[in-house]
Tab-separated table of C-alpha atoms and ligand atoms in Angstrom:
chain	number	residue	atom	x	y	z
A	1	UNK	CA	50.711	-181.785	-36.611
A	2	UNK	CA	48.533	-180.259	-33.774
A	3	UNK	CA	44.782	-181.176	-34.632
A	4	UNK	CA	42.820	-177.867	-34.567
A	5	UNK	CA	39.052	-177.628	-34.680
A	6	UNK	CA	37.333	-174.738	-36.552
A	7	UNK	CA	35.393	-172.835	-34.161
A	8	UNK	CA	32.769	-172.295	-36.794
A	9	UNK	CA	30.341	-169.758	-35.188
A	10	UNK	CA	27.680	-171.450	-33.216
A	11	UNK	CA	24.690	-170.617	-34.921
A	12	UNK	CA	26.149	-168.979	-38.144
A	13	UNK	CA	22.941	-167.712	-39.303
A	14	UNK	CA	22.479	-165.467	-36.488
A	15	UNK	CA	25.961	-163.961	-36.374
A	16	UNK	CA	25.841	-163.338	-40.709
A	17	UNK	CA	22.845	-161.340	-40.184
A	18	UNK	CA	24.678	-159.643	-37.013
A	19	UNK	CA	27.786	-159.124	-38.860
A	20	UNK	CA	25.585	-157.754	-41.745
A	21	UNK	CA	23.837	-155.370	-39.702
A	22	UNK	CA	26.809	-154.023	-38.072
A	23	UNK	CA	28.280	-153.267	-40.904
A	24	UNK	CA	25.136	-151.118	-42.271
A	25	UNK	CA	25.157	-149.325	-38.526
A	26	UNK	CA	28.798	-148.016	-39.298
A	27	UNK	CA	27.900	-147.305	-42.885
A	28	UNK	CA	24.815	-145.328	-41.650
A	29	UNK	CA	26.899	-143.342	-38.922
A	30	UNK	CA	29.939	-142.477	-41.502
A	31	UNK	CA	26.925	-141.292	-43.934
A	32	UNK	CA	24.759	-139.786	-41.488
A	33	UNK	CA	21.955	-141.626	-42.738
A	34	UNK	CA	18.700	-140.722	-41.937
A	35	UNK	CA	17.163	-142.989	-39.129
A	36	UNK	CA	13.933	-143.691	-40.711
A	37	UNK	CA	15.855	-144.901	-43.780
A	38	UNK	CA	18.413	-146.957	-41.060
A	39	UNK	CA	15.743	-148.440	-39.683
A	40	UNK	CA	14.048	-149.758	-43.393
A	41	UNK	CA	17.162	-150.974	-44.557
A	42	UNK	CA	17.478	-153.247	-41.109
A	43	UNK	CA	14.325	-154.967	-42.175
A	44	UNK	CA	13.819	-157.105	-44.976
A	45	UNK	CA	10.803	-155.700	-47.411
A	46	UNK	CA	9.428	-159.370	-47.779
A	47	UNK	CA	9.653	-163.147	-46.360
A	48	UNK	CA	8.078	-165.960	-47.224
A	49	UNK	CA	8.048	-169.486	-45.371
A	50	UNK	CA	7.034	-172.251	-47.094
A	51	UNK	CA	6.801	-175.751	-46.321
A	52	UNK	CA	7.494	-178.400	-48.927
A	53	UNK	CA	6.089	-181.423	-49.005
A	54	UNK	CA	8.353	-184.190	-50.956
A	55	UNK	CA	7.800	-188.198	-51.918
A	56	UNK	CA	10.782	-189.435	-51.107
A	57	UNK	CA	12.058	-192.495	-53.757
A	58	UNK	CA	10.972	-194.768	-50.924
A	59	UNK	CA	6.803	-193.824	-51.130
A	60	UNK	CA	6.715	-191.719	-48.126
A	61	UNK	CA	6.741	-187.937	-47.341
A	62	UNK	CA	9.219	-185.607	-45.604
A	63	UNK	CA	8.325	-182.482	-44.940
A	64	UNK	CA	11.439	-179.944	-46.004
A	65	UNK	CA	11.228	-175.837	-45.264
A	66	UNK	CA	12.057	-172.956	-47.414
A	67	UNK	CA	12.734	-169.427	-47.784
A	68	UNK	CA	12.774	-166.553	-50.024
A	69	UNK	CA	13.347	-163.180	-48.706
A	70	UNK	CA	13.675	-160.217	-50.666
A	71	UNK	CA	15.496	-157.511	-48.476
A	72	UNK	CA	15.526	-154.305	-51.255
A	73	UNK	CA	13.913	-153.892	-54.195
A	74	UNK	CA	15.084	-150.096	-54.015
A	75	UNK	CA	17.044	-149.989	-57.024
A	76	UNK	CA	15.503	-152.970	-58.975
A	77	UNK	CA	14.004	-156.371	-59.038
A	78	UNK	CA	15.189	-158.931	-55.864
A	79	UNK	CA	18.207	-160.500	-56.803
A	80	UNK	CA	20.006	-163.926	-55.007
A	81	UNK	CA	21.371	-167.328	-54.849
A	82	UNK	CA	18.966	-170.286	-53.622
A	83	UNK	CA	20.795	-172.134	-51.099
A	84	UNK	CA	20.146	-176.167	-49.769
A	85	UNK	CA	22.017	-176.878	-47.090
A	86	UNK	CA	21.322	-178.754	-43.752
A	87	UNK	CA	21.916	-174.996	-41.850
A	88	UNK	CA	19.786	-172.533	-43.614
A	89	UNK	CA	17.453	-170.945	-41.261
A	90	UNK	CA	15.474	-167.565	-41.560
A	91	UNK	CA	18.387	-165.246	-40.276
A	92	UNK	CA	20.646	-166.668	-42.700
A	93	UNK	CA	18.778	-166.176	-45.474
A	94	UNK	CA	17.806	-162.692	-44.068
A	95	UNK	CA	21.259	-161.475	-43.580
A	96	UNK	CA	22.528	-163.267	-47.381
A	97	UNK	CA	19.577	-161.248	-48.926
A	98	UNK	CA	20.721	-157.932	-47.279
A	99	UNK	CA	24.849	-158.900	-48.468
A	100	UNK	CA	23.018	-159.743	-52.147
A	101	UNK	CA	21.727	-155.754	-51.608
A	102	UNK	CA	24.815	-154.171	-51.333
A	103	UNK	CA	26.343	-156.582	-53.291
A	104	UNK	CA	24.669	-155.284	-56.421
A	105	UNK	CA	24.377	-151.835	-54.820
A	106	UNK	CA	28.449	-151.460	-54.504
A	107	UNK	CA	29.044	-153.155	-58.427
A	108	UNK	CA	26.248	-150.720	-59.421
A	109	UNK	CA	23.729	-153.631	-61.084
A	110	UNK	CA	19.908	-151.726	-61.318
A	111	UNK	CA	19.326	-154.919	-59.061
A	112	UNK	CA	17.963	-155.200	-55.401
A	113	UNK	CA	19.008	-158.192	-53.199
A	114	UNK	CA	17.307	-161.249	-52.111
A	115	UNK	CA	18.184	-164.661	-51.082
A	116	UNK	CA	16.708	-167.865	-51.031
A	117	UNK	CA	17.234	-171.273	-49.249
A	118	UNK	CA	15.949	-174.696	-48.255
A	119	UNK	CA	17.224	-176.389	-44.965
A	120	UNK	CA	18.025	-180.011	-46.491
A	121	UNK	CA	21.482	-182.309	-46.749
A	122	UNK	CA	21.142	-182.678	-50.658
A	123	UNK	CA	23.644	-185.073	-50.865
A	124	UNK	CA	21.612	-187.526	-49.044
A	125	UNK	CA	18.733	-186.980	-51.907
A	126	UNK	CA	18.585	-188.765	-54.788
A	127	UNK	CA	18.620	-186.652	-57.640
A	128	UNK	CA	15.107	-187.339	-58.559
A	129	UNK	CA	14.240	-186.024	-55.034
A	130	UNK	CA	16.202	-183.084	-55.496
A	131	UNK	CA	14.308	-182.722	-58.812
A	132	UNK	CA	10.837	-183.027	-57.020
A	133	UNK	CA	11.937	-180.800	-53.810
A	134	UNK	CA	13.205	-178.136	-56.282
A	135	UNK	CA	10.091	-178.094	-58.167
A	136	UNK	CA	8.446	-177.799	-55.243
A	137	UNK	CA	10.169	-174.979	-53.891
A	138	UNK	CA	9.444	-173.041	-57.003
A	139	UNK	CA	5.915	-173.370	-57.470
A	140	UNK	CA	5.830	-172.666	-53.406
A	141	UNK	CA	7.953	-169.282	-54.058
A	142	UNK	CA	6.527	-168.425	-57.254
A	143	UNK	CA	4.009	-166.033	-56.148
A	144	UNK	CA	6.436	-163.578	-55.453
A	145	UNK	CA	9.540	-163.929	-58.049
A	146	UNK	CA	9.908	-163.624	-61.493
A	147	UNK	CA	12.315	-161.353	-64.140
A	148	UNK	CA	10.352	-157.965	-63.120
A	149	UNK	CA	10.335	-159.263	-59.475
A	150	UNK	CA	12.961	-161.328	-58.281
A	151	UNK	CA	15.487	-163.199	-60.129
A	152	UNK	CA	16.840	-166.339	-58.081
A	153	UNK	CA	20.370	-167.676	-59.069
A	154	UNK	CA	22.804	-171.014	-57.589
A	155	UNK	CA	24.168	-170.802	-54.427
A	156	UNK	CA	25.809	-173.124	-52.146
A	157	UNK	CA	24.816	-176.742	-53.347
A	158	UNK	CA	22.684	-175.479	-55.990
A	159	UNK	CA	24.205	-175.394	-59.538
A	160	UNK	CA	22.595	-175.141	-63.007
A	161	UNK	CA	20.881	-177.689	-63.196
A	162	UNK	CA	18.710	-176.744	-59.981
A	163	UNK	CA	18.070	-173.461	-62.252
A	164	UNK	CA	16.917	-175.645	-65.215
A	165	UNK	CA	14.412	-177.302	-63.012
A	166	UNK	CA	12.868	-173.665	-61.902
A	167	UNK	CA	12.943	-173.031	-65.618
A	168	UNK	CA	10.659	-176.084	-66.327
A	169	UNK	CA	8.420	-175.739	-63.540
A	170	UNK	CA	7.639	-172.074	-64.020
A	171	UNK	CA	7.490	-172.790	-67.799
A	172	UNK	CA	5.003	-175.367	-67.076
A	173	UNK	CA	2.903	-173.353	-64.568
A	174	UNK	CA	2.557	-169.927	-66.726
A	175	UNK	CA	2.463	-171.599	-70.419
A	176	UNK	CA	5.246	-169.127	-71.352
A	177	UNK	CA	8.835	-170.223	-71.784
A	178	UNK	CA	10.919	-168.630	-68.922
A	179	UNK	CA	14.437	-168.502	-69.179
A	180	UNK	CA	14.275	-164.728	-67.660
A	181	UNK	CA	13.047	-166.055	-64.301
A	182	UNK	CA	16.852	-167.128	-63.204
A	183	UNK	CA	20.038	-166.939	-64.066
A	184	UNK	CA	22.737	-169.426	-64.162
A	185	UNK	CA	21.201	-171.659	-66.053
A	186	UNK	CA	22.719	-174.084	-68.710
A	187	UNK	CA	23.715	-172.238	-71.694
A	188	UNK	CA	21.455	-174.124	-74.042
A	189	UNK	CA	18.793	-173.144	-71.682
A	190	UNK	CA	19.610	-169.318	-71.798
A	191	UNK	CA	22.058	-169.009	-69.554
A	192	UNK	CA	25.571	-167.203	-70.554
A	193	UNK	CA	28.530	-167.906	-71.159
A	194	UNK	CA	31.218	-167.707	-68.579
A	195	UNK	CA	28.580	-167.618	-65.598
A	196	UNK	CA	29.671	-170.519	-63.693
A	197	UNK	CA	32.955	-169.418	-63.563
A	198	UNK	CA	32.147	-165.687	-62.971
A	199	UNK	CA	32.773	-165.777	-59.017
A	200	UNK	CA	36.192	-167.417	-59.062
A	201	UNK	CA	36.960	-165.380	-61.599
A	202	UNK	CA	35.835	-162.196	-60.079
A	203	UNK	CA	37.888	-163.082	-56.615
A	204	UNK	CA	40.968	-164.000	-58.633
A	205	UNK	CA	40.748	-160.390	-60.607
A	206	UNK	CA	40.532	-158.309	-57.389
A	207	UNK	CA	43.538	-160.445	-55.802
A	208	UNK	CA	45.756	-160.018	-58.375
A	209	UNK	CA	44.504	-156.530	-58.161
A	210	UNK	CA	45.356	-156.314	-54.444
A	211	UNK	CA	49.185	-157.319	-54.987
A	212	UNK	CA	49.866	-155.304	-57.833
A	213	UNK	CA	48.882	-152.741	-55.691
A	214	UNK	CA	51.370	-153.833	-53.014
A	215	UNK	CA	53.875	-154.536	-55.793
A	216	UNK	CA	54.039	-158.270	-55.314
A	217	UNK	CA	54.403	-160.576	-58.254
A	218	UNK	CA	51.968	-163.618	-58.403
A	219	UNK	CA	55.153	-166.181	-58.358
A	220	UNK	CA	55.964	-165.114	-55.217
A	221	UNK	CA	52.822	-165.281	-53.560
A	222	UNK	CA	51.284	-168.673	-51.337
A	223	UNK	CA	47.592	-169.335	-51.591
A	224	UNK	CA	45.437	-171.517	-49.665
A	225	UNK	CA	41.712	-171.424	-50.235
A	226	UNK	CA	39.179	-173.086	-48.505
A	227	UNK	CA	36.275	-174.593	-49.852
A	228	UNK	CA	36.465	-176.248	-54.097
A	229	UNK	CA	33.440	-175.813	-55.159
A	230	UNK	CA	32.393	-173.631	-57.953
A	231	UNK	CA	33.954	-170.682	-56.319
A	232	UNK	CA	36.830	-172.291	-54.652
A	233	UNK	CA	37.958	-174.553	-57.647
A	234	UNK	CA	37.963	-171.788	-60.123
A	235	UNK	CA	39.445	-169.015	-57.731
A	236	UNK	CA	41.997	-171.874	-57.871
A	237	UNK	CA	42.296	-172.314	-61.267
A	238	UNK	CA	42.526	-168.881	-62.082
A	239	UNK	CA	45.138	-167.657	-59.716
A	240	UNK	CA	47.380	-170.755	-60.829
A	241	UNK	CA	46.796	-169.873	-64.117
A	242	UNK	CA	48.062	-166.077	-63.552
A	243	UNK	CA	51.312	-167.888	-61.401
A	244	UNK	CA	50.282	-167.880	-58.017
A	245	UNK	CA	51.294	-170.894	-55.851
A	246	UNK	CA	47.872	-172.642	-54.670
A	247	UNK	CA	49.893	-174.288	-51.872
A	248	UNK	CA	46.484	-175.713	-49.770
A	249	UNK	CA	42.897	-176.143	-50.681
A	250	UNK	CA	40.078	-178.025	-49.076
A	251	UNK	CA	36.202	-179.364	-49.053
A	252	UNK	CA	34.510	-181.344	-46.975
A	253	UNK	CA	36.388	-184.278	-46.829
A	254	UNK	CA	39.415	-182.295	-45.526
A	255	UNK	CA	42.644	-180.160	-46.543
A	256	UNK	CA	44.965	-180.711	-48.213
A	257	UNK	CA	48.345	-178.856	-48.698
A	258	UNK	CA	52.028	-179.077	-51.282
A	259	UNK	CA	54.195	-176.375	-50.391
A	260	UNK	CA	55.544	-176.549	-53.916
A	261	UNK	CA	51.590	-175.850	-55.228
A	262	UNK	CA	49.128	-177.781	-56.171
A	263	UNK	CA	48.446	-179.443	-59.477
A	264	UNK	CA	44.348	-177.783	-59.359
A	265	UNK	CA	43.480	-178.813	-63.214
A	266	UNK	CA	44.381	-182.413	-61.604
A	267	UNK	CA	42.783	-181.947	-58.125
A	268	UNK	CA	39.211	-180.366	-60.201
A	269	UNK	CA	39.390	-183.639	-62.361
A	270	UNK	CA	40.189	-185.426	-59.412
A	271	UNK	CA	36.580	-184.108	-58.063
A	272	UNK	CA	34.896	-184.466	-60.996
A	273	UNK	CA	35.853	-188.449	-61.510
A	274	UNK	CA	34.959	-189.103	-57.718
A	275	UNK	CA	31.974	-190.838	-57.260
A	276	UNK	CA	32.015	-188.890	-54.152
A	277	UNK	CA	32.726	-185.727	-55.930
A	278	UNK	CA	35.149	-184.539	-53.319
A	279	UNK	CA	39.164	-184.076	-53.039
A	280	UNK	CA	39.153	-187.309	-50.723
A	281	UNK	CA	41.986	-189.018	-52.180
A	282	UNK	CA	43.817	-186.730	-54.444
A	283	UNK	CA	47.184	-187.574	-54.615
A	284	UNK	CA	50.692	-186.139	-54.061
A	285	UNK	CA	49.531	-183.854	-51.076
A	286	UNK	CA	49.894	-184.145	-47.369
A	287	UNK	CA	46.260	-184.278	-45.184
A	288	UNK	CA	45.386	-181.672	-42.860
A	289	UNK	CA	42.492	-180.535	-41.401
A	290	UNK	CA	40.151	-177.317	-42.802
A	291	UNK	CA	41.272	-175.219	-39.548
A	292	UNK	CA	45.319	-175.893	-40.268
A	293	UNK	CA	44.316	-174.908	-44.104
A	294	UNK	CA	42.852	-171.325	-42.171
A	295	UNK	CA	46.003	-171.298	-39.981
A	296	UNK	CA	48.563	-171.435	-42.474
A	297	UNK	CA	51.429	-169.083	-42.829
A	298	UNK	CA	50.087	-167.936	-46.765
A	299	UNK	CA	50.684	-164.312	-48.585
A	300	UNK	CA	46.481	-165.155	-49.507
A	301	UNK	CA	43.710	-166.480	-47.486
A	302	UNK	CA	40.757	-167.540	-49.594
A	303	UNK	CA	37.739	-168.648	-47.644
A	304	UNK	CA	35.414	-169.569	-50.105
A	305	UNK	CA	32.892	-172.173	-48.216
A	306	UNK	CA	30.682	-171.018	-45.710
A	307	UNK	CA	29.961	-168.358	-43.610
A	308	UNK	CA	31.066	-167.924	-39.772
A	309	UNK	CA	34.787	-169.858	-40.383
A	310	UNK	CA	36.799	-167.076	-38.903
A	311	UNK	CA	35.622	-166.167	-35.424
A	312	UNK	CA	37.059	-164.558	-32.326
A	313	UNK	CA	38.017	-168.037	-31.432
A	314	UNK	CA	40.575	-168.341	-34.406
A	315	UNK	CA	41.194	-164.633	-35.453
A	316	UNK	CA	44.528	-165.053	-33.515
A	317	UNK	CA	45.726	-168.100	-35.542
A	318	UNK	CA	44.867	-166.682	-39.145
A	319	UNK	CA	49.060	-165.766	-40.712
A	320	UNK	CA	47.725	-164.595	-43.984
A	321	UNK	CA	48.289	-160.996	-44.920
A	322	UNK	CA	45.296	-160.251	-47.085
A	323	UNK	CA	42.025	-162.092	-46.811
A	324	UNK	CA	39.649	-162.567	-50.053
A	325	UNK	CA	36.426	-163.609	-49.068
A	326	UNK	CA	35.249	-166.110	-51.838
A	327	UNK	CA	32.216	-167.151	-49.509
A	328	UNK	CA	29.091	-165.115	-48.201
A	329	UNK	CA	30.380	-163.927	-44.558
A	330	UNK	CA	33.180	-166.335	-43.757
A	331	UNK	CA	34.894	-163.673	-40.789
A	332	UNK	CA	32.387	-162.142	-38.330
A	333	UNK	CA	31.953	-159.029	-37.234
A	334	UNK	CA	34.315	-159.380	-33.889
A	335	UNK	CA	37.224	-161.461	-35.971
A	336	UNK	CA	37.090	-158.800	-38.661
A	337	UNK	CA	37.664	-156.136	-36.019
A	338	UNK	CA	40.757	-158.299	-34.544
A	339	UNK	CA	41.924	-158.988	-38.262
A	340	UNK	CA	41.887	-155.442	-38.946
A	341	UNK	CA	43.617	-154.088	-35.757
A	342	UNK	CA	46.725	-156.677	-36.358
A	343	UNK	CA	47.022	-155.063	-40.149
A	344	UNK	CA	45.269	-157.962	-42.098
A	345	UNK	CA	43.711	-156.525	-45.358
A	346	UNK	CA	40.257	-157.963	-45.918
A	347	UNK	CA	38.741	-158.036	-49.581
A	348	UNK	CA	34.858	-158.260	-48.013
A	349	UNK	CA	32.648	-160.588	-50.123
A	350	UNK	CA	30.145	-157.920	-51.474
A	351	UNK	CA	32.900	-156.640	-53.412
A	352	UNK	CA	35.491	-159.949	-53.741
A	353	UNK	CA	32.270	-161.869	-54.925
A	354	UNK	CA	30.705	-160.553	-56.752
A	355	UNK	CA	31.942	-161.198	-60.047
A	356	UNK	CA	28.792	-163.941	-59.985
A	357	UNK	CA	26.102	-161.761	-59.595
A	358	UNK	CA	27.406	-159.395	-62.328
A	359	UNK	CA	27.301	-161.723	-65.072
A	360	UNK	CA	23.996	-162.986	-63.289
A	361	UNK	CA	22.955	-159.321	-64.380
A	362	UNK	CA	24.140	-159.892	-67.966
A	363	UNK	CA	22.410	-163.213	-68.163
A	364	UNK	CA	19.117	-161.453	-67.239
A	365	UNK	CA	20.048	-158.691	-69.828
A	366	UNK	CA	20.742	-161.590	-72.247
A	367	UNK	CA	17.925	-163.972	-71.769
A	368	UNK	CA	15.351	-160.401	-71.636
A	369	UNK	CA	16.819	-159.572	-75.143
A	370	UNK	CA	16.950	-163.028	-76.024
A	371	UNK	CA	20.709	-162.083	-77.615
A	372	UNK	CA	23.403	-164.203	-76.179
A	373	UNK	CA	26.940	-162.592	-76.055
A	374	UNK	CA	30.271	-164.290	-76.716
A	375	UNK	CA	32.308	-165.472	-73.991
A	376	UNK	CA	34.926	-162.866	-74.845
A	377	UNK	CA	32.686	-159.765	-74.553
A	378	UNK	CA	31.033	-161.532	-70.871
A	379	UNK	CA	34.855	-161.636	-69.508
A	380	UNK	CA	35.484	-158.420	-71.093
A	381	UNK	CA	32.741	-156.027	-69.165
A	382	UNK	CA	33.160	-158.342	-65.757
A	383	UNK	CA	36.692	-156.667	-65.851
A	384	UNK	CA	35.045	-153.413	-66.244
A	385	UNK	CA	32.708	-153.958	-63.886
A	386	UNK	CA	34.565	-155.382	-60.897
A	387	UNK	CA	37.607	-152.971	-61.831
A	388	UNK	CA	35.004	-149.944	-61.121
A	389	UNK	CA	33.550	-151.299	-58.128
A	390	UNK	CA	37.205	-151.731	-56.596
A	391	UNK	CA	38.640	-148.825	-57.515
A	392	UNK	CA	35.949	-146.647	-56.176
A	393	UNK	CA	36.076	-148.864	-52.401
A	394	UNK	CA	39.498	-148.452	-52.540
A	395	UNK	CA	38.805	-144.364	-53.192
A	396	UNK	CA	36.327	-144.383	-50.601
A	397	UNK	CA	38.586	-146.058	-48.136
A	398	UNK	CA	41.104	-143.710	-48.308
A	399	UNK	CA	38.849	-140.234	-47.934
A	400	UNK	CA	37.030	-142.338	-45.046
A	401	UNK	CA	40.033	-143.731	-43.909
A	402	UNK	CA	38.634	-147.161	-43.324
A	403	UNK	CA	38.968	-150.872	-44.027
A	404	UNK	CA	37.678	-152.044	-47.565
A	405	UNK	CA	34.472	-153.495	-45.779
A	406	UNK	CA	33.216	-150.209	-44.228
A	407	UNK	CA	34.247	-148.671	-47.510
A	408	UNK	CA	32.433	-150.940	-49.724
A	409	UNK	CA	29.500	-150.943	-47.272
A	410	UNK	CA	29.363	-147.045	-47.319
A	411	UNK	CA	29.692	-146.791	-51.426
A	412	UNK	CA	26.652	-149.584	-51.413
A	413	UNK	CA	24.131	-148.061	-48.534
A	414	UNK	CA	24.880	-144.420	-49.935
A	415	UNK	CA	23.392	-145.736	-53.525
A	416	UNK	CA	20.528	-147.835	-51.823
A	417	UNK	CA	19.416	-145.479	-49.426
A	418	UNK	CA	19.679	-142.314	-52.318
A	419	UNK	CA	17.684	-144.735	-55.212
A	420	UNK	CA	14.566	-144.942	-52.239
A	421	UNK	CA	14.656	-141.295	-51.180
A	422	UNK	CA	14.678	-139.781	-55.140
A	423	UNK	CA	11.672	-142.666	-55.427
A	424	UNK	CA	9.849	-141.246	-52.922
A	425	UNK	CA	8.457	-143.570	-50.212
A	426	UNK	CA	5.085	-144.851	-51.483
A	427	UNK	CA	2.112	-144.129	-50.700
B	501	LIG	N1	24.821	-166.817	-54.994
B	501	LIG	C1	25.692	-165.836	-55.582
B	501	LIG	C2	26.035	-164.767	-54.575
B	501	LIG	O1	25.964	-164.961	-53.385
B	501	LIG	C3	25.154	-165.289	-56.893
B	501	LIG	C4	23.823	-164.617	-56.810
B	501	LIG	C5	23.241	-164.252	-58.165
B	501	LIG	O2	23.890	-164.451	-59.165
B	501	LIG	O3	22.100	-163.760	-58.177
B	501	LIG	O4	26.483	-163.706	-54.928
């Protein structure tokens, strides 16, 4: 097998918050938007830097940097994912925190969008540093979040126990027991049912949507889906479940691919009895690499790792039909264009994910009320909720006749940019 390298985008960051605002310029110009409220929604209300001291296990310090940046608070508090990776850098976390926005805008949550992130490799923390550097990061960032303010949530390489650490520490630095203050947290802690597997779920409801639109039946349709983390693993799990063939799947140890499908309840034990936690070693599947798992001739691209994975560089090998983007910004701007000319239906991420954030919202609705809903009702109004938001893109695609990203972009800065103007802008 030819050896192809992903031409990831070479400095992701930048070209998510590029992508991001070129998508709000041709939102703006299909609205007419007003340029004063074009130019606001370009900016991001509030960003804070903060550096984080941490003692490492072995006595001394490093020195570790963080973000939070709330981008609209327009229709409610800041809402967003905290992200450590090795990458995250200020225009990242900028252009996640204007997605997070419209994200909420197009799924019509009384939410805002923010986004926060530390540039660290957590894997090569112990967990107690994690612990410390997470604590850290919180009391740093306090000042400006909180239930009325801005609600963080996981994102990539956080998970719930990173939100029961923000718990604790803002617990301990107010006095007042704070399960409000985040969402995704461990269920005993507050959090609600069904929110770690909201996202998968949410991307396997609008593909299954997207065939039976186009008539196809989920046995006859090949998946491969990039990335197996919480997103990945349970987009997976779902879409097997409902009879699609998961035929590749990958992490960061690799790809791997059965073109009879893959046994996923095996290959997410697999992970979780790895020391390593990773698919390295699964059996029963042939290796390839992450940019022959993008290349693949599939009915259903998933990307759900990173951003900046489909680029002008690749556009031309990408087979699949219809693209769901699990992940935050995985095609830029110029690949989407190329995708879309050749016919390639795109499911864009503030829509395809967002099925976390909405039962983010209920968590905050639950843990404000402090009455926790069964599992059943949680499933049952993220159907409602994610049905809505598609069927009005899809509505809006066809008036504007447009791809699903433009539509869902013009549904979500039409409610932003009409929640400021009946506000009034203050003073
Ligand atoms: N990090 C997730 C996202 O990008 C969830 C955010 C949240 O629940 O607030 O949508």
């Amino acid at each position: 097998m030819t050896v192809l390298k992903v031409p990831s985008a070479a400095n992701p960051g930048h070209e998510l918050l590029q992508s991001a605002l070129a998508q709000l310029d041709r939102a703006a110009k299909a609205l007419n938007l007003d340029p004063g409220m074009h130019r606001f929604l370009q900016q991001s209300e509030r960003t804070l830097i903060v550096a984080l001291p941490v003692t490492m296990d072995a006595g001394h310090l490093e020195v570790y940097t963080g973000y939070r940046v709330q981008h609209s608070t327009g229709r409610g508090p800041g809402k967003g994912g905290i992200r450590f990776h090795p990458s995250v850098t200020l225009e990242e976390v900028q252009g996640l925190a204007m997605l997070m926005t419209f994200k909420c805008a197009v799924t019509d949550l009384p939410l805002g969008g923010a986004k926060g992130g530390v540039a660290v490799d957590p894997r090569k923390l112990s967990s107690n540093e994690v612990q410390r550097l997470t604590k850290r990061y919180t009391a740093a960032i306090l000042p400006i979040i909180g239930p009325e303010q801005d609600i963080p949530a996981p994102d990539v390489n956080t998970d719930e126990q990173t939100m029961a650490w923000i718990v604790d520490t803002v617990t301990m630095m107010t006095g007042k027991h704070s399960p409000e203050v985040v969402t995704g947290k461990p269920v005993e802690l507050g959090g609600s049912r069904g929110r770690t597997e909201a996202t998968g779920r949410g991307v396997a409801f609008v593909t299954l949507e997207v065939l039976r639109r186009q008539g196809k039946e989920p046995a006859e349709t090949r998946v491969a889906i990039q990335g197996f983390g919480n997103v990945g693993s349970v987009t997976a799990k779902s879409l097997a479940a409902a009879g699609c063939r998961i035929v590749a799947i990958s992490d960061v140890s690799g790809g791997y691919a059965a073109p009879d499908g893959i046994d996923v309840a095996r290959a997410i034990e697999h992970v979780r009895s790895n020391p390593a936690r990773t698919l390295e070693g699964l059996a029963g599947v042939t290796r390839i690499s992450n940019a022959e798992l993008l290349a693949m001739d599939v009915d259903v691209l998933v990307p759900a790792a990173l951003e900046g994975q489909i680029t002008r560089d690749n556009a031309h090998e990408i087979r699949a039909r219809i693209i769901v983007e699990g992940a935050n910004g995985p095609v830029t701007a110029e690949a989407d264009r190329l995708l879309a000319d050749r016919g390639v239906l795109i499911v864009p991420d503030i829509l395809a994910n967002a099925g976390g954030v909405v039962v983010s919202y209920f968590e905050w609705v639950q843990s404000r009320a402090q009455f926790y809903w069964e599992l059943e009702e949680v499933e049952k109004r993220l159907e409602i909720y994610m049905r809505r938001a598609m069927e009005l893109v899809l509505a809006k695609a066809t008036v504007y006749d447009c791809p699903l990203r433009e539509a869902a972009f013009i549904v979500a800065v039409e409610r932003v940019a009409s929640a400021i103007t009946k506000r009034g802008i203050f003073p």
